[in-house]
mmCIF file of C-alpha atoms (C1' of nucleotides) in Angstrom:
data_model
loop_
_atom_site.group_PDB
_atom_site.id
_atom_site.type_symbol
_atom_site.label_atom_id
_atom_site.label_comp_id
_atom_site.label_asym_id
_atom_site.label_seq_id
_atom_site.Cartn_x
_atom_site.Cartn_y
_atom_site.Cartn_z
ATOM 1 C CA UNK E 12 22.592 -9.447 35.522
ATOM 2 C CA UNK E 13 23.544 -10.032 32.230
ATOM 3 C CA UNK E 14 20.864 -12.340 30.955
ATOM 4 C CA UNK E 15 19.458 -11.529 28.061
ATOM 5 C CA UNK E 16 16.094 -9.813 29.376
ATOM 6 C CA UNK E 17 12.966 -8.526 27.073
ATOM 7 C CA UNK E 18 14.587 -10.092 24.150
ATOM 8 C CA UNK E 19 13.411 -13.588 22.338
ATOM 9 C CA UNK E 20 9.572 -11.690 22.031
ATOM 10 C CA UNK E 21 6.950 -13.965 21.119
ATOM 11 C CA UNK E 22 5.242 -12.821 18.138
ATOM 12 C CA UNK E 23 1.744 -12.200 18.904
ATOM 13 C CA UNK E 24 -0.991 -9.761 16.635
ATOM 14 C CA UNK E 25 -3.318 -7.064 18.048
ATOM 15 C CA UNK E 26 -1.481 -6.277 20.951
ATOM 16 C CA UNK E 27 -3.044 -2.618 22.597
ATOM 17 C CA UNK E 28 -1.130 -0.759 24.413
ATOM 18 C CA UNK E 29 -1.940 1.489 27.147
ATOM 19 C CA UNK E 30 -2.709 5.022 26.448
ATOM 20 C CA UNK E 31 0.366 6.884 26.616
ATOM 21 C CA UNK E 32 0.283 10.003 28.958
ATOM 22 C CA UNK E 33 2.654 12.595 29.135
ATOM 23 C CA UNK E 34 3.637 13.147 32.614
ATOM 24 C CA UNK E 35 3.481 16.592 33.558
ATOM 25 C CA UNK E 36 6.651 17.834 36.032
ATOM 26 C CA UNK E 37 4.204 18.770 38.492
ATOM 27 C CA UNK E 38 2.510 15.307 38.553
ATOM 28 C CA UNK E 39 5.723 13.223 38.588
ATOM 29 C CA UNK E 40 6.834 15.460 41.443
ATOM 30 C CA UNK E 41 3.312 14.618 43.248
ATOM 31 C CA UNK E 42 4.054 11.237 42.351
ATOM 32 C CA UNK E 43 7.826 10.985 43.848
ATOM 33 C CA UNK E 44 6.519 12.588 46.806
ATOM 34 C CA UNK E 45 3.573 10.669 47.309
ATOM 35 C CA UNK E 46 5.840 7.562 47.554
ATOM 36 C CA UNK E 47 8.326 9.527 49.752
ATOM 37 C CA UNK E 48 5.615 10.248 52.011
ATOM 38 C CA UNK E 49 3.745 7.096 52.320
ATOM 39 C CA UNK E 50 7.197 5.519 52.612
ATOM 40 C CA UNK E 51 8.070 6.972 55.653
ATOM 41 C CA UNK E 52 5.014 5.904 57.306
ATOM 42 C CA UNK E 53 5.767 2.122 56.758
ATOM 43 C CA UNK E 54 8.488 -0.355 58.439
ATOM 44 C CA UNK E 55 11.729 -1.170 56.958
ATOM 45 C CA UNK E 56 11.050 -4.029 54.725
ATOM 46 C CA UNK E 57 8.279 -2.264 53.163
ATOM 47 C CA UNK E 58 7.512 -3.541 49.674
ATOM 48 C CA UNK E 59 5.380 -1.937 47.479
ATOM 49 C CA UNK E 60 2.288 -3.787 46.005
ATOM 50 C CA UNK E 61 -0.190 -2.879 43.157
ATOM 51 C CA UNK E 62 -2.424 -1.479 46.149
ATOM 52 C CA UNK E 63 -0.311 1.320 46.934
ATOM 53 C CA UNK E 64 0.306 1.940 43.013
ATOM 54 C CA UNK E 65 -3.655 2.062 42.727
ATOM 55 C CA UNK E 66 -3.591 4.379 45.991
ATOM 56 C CA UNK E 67 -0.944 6.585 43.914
ATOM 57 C CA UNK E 68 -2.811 6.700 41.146
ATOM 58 C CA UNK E 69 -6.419 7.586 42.869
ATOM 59 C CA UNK E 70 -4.192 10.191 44.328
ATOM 60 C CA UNK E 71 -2.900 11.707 40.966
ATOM 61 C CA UNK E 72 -6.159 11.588 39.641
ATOM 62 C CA UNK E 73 -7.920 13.278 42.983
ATOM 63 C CA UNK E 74 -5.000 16.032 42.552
ATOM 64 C CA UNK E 75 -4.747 16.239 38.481
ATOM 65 C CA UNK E 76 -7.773 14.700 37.078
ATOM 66 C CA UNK E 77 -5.078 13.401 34.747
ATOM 67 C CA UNK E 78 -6.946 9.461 34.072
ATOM 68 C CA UNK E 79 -4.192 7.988 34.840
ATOM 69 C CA UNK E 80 -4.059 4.109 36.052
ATOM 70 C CA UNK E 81 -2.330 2.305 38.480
ATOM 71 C CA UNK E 82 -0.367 0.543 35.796
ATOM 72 C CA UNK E 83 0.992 3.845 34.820
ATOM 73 C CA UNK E 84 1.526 4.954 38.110
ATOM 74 C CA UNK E 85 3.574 1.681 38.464
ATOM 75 C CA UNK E 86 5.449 1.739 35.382
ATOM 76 C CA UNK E 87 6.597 5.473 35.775
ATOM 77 C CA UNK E 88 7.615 5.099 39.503
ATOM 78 C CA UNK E 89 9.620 1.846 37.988
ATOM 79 C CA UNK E 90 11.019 4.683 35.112
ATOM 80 C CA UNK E 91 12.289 6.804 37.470
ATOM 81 C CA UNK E 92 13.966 3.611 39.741
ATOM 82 C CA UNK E 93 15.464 2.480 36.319
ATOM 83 C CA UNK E 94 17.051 6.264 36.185
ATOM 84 C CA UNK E 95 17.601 6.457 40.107
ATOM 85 C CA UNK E 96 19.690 2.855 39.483
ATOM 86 C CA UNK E 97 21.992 4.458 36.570
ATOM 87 C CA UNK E 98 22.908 7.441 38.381
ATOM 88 C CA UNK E 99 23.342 5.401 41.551
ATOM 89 C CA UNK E 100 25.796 2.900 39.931
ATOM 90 C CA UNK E 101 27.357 5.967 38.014
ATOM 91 C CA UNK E 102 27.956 7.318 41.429
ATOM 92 C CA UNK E 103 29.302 4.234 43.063
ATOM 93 C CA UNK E 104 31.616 3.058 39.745
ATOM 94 C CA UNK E 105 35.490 3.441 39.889
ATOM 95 C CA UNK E 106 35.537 4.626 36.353
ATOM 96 C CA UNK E 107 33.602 7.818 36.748
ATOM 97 C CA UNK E 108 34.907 10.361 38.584
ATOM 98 C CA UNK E 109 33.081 12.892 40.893
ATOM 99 C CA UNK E 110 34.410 15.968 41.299
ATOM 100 C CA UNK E 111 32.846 17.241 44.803
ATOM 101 C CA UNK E 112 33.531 20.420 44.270
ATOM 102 C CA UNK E 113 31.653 21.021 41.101
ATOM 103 C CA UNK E 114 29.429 17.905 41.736
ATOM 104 C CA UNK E 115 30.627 17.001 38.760
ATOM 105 C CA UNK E 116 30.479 13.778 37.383
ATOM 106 C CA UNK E 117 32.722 12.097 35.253
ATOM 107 C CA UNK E 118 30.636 8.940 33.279
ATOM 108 C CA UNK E 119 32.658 6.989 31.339
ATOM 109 C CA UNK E 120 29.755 4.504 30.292
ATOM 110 C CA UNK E 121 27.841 5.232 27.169
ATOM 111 C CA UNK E 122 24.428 4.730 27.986
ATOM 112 C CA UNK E 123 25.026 6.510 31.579
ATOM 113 C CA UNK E 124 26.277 8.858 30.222
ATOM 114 C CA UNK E 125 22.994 9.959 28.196
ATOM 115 C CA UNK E 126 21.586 10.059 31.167
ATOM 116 C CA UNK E 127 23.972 11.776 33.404
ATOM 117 C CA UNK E 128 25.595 14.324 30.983
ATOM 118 C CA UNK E 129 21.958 16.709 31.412
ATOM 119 C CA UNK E 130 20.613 17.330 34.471
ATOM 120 C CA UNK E 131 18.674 14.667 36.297
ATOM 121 C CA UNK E 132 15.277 15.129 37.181
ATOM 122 C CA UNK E 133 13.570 14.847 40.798
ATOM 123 C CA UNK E 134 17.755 13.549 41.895
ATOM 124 C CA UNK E 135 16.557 14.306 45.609
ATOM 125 C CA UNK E 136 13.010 12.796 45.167
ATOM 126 C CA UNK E 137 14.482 9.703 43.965
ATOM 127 C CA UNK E 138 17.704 9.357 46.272
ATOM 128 C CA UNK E 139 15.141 9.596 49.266
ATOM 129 C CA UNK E 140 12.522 7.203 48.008
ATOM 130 C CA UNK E 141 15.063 5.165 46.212
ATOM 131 C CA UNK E 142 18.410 4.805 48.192
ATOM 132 C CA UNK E 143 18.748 1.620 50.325
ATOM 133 C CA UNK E 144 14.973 0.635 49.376
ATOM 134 C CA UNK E 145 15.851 -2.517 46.962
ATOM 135 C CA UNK E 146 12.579 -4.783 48.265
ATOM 136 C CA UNK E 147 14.188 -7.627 47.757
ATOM 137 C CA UNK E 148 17.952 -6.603 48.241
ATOM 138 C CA UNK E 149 19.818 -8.482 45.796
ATOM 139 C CA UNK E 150 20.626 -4.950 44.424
ATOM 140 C CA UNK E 151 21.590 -3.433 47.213
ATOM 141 C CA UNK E 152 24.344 -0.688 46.704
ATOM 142 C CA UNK E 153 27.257 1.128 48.384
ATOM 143 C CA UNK E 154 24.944 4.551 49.303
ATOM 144 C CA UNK E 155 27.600 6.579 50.488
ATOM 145 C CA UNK E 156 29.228 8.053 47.313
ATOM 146 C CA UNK E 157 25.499 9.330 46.836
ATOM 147 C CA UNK E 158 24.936 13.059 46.448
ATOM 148 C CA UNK E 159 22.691 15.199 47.851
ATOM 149 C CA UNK E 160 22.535 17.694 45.263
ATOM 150 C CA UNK E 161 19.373 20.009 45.665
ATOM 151 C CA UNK E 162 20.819 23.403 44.459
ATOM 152 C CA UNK E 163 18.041 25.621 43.917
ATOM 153 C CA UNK E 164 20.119 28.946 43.996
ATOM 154 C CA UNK E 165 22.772 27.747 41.781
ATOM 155 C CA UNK E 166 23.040 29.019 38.674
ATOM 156 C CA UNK E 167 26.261 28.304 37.154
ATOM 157 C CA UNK E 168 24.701 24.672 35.197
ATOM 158 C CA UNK E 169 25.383 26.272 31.733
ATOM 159 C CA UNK E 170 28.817 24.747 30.531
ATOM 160 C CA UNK E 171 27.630 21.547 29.741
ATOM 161 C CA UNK E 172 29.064 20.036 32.223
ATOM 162 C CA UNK E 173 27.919 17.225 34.091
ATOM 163 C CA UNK E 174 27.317 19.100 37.029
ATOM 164 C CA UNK E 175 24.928 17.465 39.057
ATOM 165 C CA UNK E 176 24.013 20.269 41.432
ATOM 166 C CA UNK E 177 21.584 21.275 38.950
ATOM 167 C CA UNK E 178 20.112 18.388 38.397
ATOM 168 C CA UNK E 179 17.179 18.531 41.114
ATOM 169 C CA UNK E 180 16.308 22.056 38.788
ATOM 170 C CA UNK E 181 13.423 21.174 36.825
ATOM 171 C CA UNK E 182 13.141 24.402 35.374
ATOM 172 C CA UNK E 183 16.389 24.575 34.125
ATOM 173 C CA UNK E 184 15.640 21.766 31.318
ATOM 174 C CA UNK E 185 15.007 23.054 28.173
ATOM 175 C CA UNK E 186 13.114 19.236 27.521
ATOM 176 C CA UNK E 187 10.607 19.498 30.229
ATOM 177 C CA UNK E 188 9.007 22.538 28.641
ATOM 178 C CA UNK E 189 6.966 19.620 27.368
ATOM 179 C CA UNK E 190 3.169 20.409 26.301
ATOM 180 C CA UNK E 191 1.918 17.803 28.754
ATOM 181 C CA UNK E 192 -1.382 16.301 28.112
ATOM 182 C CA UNK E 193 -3.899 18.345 28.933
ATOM 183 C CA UNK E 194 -5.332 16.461 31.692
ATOM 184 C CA UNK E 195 -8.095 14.357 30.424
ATOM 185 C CA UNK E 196 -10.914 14.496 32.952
ATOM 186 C CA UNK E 197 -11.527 11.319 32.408
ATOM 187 C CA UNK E 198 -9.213 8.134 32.339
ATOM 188 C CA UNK E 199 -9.279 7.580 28.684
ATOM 189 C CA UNK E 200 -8.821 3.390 28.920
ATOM 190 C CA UNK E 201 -10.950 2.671 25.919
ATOM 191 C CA UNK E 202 -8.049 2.383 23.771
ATOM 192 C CA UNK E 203 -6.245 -0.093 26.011
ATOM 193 C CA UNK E 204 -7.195 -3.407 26.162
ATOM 194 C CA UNK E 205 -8.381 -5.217 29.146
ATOM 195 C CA UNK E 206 -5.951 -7.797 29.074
ATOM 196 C CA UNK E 207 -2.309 -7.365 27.859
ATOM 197 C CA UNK E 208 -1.601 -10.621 29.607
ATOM 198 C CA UNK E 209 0.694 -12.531 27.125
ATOM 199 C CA UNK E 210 0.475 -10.261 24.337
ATOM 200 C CA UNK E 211 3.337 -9.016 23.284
ATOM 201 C CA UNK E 212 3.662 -6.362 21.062
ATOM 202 C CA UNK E 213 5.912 -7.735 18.214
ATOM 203 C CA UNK E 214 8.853 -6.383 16.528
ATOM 204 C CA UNK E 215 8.593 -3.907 14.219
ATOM 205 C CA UNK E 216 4.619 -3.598 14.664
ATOM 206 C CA UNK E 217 3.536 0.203 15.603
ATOM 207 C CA UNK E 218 2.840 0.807 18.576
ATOM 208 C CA UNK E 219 -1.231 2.136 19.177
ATOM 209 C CA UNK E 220 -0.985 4.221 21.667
ATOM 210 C CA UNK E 221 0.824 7.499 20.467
ATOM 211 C CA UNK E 222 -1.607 7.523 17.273
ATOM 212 C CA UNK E 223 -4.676 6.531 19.633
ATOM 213 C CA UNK E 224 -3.608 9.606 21.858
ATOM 214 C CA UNK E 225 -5.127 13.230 21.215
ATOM 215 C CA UNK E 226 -3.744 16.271 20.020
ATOM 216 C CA UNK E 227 -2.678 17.940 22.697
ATOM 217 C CA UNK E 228 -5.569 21.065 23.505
ATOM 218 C CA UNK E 229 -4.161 24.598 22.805
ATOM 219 C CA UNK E 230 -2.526 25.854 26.183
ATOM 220 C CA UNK E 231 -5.637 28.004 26.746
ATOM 221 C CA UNK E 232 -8.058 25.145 26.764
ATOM 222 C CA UNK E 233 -5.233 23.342 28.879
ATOM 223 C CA UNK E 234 -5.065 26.690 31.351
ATOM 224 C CA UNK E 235 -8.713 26.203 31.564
ATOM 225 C CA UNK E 236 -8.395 22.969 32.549
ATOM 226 C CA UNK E 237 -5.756 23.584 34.851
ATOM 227 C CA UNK E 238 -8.092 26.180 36.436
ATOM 228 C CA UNK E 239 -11.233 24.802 36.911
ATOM 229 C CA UNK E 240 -9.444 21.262 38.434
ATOM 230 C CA UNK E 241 -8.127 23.847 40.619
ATOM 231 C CA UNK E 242 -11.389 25.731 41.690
ATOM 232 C CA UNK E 243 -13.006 21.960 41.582
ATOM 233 C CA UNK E 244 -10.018 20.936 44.376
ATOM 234 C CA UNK E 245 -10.344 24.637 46.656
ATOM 235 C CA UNK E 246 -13.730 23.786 47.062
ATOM 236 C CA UNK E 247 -13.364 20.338 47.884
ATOM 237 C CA UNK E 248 -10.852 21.708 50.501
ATOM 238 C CA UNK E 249 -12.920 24.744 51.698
ATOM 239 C CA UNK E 250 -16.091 22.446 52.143
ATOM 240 C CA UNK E 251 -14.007 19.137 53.648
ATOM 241 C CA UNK E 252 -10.893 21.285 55.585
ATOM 242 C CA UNK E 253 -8.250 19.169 56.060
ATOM 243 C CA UNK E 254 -6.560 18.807 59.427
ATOM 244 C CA UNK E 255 -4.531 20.989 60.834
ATOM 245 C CA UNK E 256 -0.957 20.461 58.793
ATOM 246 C CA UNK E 257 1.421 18.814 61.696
ATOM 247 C CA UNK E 258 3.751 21.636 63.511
ATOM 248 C CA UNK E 259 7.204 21.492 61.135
ATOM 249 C CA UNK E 260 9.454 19.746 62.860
ATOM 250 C CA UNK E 261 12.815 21.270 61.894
ATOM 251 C CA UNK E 262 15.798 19.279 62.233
ATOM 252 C CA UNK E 263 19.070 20.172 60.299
ATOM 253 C CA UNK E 264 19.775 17.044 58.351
ATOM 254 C CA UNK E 265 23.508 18.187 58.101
ATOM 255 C CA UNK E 266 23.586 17.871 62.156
ATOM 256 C CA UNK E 267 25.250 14.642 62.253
ATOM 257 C CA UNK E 268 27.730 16.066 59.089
ATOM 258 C CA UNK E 269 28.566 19.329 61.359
ATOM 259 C CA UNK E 270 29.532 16.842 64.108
ATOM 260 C CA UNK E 271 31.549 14.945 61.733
ATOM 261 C CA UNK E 272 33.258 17.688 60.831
ATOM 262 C CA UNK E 273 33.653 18.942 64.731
ATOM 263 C CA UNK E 274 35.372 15.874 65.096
ATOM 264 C CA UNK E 275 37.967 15.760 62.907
ATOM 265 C CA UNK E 276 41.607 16.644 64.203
ATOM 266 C CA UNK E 277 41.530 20.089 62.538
ATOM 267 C CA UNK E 278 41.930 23.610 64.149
ATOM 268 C CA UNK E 279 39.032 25.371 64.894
ATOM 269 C CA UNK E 280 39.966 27.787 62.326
ATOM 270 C CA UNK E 281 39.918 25.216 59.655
ATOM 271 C CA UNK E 282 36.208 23.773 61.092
ATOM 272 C CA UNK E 283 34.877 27.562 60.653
ATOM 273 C CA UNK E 284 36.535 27.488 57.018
ATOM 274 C CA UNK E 285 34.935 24.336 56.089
ATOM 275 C CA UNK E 286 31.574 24.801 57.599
ATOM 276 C CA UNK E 287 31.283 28.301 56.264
ATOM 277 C CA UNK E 288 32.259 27.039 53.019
ATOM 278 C CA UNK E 289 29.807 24.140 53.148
ATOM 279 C CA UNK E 290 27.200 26.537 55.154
ATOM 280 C CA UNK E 291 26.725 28.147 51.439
ATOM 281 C CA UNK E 292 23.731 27.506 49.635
ATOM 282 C CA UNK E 293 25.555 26.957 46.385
ATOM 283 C CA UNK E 294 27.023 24.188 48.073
ATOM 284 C CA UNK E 295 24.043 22.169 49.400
ATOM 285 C CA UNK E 296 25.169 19.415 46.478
ATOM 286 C CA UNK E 297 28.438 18.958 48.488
ATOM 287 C CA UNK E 298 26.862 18.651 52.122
ATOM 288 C CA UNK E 299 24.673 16.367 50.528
ATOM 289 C CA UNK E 300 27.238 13.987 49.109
ATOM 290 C CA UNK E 301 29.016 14.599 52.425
ATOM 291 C CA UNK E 302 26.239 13.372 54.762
ATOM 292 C CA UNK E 303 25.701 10.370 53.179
ATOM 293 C CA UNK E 304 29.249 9.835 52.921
ATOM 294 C CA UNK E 305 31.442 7.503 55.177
ATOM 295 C CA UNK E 306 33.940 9.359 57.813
ATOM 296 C CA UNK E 307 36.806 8.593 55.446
ATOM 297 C CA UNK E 308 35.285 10.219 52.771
ATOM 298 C CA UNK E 309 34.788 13.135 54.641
ATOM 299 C CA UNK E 310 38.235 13.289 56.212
ATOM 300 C CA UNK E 311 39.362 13.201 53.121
ATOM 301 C CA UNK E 312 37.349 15.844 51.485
ATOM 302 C CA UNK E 313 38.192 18.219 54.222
ATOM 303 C CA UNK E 314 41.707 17.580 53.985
ATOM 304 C CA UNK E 315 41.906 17.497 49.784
ATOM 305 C CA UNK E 316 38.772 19.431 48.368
ATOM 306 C CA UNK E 317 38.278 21.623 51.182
ATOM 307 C CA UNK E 318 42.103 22.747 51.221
ATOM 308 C CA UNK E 319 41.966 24.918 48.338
ATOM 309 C CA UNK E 320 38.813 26.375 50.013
ATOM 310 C CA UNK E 321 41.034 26.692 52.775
ATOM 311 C CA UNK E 322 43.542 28.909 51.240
ATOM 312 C CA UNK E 323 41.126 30.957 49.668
ATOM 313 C CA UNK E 324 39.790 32.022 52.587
ATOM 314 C CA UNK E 325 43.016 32.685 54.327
ATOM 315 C CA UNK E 326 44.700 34.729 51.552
ATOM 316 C CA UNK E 327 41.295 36.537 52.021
ATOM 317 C CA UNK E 328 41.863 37.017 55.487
ATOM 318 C CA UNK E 329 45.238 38.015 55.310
ATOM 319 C CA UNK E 330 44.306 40.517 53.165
ATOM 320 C CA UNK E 331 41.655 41.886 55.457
ATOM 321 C CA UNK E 332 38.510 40.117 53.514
ATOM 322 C CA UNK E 333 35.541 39.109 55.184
ATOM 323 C CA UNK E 334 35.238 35.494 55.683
ATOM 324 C CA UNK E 335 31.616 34.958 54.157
ATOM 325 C CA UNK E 336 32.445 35.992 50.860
ATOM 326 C "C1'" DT A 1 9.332 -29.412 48.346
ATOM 327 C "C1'" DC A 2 7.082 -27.375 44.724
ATOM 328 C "C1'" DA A 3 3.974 -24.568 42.169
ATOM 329 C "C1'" DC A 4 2.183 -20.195 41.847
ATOM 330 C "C1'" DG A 5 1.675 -15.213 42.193
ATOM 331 C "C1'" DC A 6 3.773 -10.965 42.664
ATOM 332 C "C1'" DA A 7 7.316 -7.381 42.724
ATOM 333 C "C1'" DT A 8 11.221 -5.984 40.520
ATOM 334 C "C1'" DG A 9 15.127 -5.489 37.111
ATOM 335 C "C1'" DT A 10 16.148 -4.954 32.544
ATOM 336 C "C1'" DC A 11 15.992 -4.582 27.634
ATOM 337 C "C1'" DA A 12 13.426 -3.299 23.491
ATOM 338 C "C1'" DC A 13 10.407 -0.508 21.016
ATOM 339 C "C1'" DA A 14 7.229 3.498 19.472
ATOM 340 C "C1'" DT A 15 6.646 8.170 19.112
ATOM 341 C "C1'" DA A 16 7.715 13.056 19.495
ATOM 342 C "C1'" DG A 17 11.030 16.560 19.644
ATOM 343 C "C1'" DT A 18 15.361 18.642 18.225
ATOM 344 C "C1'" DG A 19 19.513 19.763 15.727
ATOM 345 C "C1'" DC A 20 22.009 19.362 11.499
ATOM 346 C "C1'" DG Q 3 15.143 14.095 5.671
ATOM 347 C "C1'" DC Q 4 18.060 11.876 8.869
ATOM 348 C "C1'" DA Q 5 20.185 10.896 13.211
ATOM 349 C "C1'" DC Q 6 19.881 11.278 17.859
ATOM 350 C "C1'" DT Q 7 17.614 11.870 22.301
ATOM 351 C "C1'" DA Q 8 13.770 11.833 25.631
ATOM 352 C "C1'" DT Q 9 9.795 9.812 27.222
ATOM 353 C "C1'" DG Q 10 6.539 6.301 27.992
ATOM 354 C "C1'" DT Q 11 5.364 1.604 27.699
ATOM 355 C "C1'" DG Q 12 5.622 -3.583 26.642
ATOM 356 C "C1'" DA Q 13 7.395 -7.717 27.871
ATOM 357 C "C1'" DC Q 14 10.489 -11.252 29.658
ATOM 358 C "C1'" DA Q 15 13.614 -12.979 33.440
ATOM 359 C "C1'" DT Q 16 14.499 -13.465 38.103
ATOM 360 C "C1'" DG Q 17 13.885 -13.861 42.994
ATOM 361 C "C1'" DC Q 18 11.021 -14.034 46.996
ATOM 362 C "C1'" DG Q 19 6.932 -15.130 49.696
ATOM 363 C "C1'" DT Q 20 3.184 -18.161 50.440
ATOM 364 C "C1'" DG Q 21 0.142 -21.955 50.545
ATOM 365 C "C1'" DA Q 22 -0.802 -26.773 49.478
#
DNA sequence: TCACGCATGTCACATAGTGC
DNA sequence: GCACTATGTGACATGCGTGA
C-alpha cells in the first residue's frame, strides 16, 4: 500500500517477547492443514478470529505437545500468508515470467526473488487455504496464473532454477533439516510477558526470546520425546476411537481441465497428445497451473507449450515409439 | 455518525545457520 | 569474522464490523 508500515517505533524499555519456537515441518504442515480443513467446513465469507487460532493451537499442542500459543499459531499462519502473497503477486506480475513447462519462474523483484529462487514450502497447502480467501477483499488477486505445483515424483529441482514444481518438496530443502525444538511438554510462557500491549520492542534493543529459549535437547532425548507423545496419542486413540474416517470421496480435480481440453478445436490426436503429456506425474505442476487457469490460457498453452510436446510425440510415433514414453 | 475492537497487511528486527 | 539468508516475532497502519 505503500505507507510506511512498522516504522516510526515508539521507544519503549522492557519489552518481552514471546518465546520463540521453531516450527517443526511436520507441525506447520498440521497447521496448514488444520486451516484447510476447518476452512472447508465454513461459508464463503469466513473470517478467521483469535478463536479458531486458539482452536489451532489446542490442536498443535493435543498433536505435538509443542506449548505453543494461539498467538503463535496466529502469527505463523499470518508468515506463511505473507509468503503465500509474494509468490501469488510473483505469479500474477507482468515482469516475471513463468515458464509452464518447467514451472519455472522468472522473478525479476529483489525481495521475491529470495523467496521464489528456492523452493517454496507447503505451495499447495497455502494456494488452497490462501487463494481467493482475502477476509476483507481489498487484496483480492487475479488467481488464475496460480500453479498447482505438487510434484512429489519429480526429481529434476537441482539446477538452481526457479522451478517451482519442487517447491511443495519439503524434503528436498537442505534448510528445513532444522533441529526443531524439541517439543516442550509444556507451553513454556514464563518468559513472555502477559501484556505486550503497547510495548514495543525498540530499535537496536536485543530481542529476549532467542537467549530465553533452550538449547535444543540432543536428537535422542528429542526421539524420546517424539516417541512417548506418540505412545501418549495411540493410547488416547485406542482408548477414545475416533469415528469411522468418512468413505474417500474421489473426484479428479483435473475433470473440469480434461473437459477444457476436450473442448478445444483440436484433433483428437492432438487431445490424446496433450492429455497424455499432462496425464504424467512429472507434470502435475502444469495441470495445476492449468486448472486454475482461464480458457485462454489454456488454449494457448495447448497451442504454444504443448506444440513442442506435440512434435515429440509424433516424431516418436513416426518412428514406431510408444506414445507413453 | 462515530468510536471502538478486531483481523489483516506490511515492515522491521533478532537470532541462528551457512558460505566465503 | 563478515555478509547473507531463513525463520520467527514485534509492532504499526488500515479497513471493516458493530454497537451506542
Amino acid at each position: 500500500m505503500g505507507k510506511a508500515k512498522g516504522k516510526g517505533k515508539v521507544e519503549t524499555e522492557g519489552s518481552s517477547r514471546e518465546r520463540s519456537i521453531s516450527w517443526d515441518d511436520e507441525q506447520t504442515k498440521f497447521m496448514l492443514d488444520w486451516y484447510i480443513e476447518y476452512k472447508k467446513d465454513q461459508h464463503a465469507n469466513f473470517i478467521w478470529k483469535s478463536q479458531h487460532h486458539m482452536k489451532c493451537a489446542d490442536a498443535l499442542n493435543k498433536e505435538f505437545a509443542m506449548g505453543v500459543t494461539s498467538a503463535q499459531v496466529t502469527r505463523h499462519y499470518r508468515h506463511y500468508k505473507e509468503n503465500w502473497k509474494i509468490v501469488e503477486t510473483a505469479l500474477n506480475k507482468s515482469g516475471n515470467g513463468f515458464d509452464a513447462i518447467k514451472c519455472k519462474l522468472t522473478i525479476s523483484v529483489d525481495r521475491d526473488r529470495r523467496l521464489l529462487s528456492k523452493p517454496i514450502k507447503y505451495f499447495h497447502e497455502m494456494q488452497e487455504l490462501f487463494s481467493g480467501s482475502n477476509a476483507d477483499g481489498s487484496l483480492a488477486m487475479d488467481q488464475q496464473t496460480c500453479c498447482d505445483v505438487d510434484n512429489k515424483s519429480d526429481s529434476s529441482d537441482d539446477e538452481g532454477l526457479n522451478d517451482i514444481s519442487s517447491y511443495a518438496r519439503p524434503i528436498d530443502i537442505a534448510a528445513e533439516d532444522s533441529d526443531t525444538l524439541p517439543s516442550p511438554t509444556c507451553a513454556d510462557n514464563g518468559s513472555s510477558g502477559t501484556s505486550r500491549a503497547g510495548k514495543k520492542r525498540p530499535r537496536g534493543s536485543k530481542s529476549p526470546s532467542k537467549k530465553q529459549q533452550p538449547k535444543p535437547k540432543n536428537r535422542f532425548t528429542d526421539a524420546t520425546e517424539k516417541i512417548s507423545n506418540t505412545m501418549d496419542h495411540l493410547v488416547d486413540q485406542l482408548g477414545n476411537p475416533p469415528p469411522p474416517p468418512p468413505v474417500p470421496q474421489f473426484c479428479d480435480p483435473y475433470a473440469s481441465l480434461w473437459k477444457r481440453i476436450d473442448a478445444l478445436p483440436i484433433s483428437t490426436n492432438d487431445k490424446v497428445v496433450v492429455g497424455n503429456y499432462l496425464g504424467r506425474q512429472e507434470n502435475e505442476g502444469v495441470r495445476g497451473f492449468l486448472a486454475s487457469s482461464a480458457d485462454t490460457t489454456v488454449e494457448t498453452w495447448v497451442y504454444s507449450s504443448c506444440a513442442i510436446e506435440m512434435q515429440h510425440v509424433y516424431s516418436r510415433i513416426s518412428r514406431g515409439g510408444n506414445l507413453t514414453t
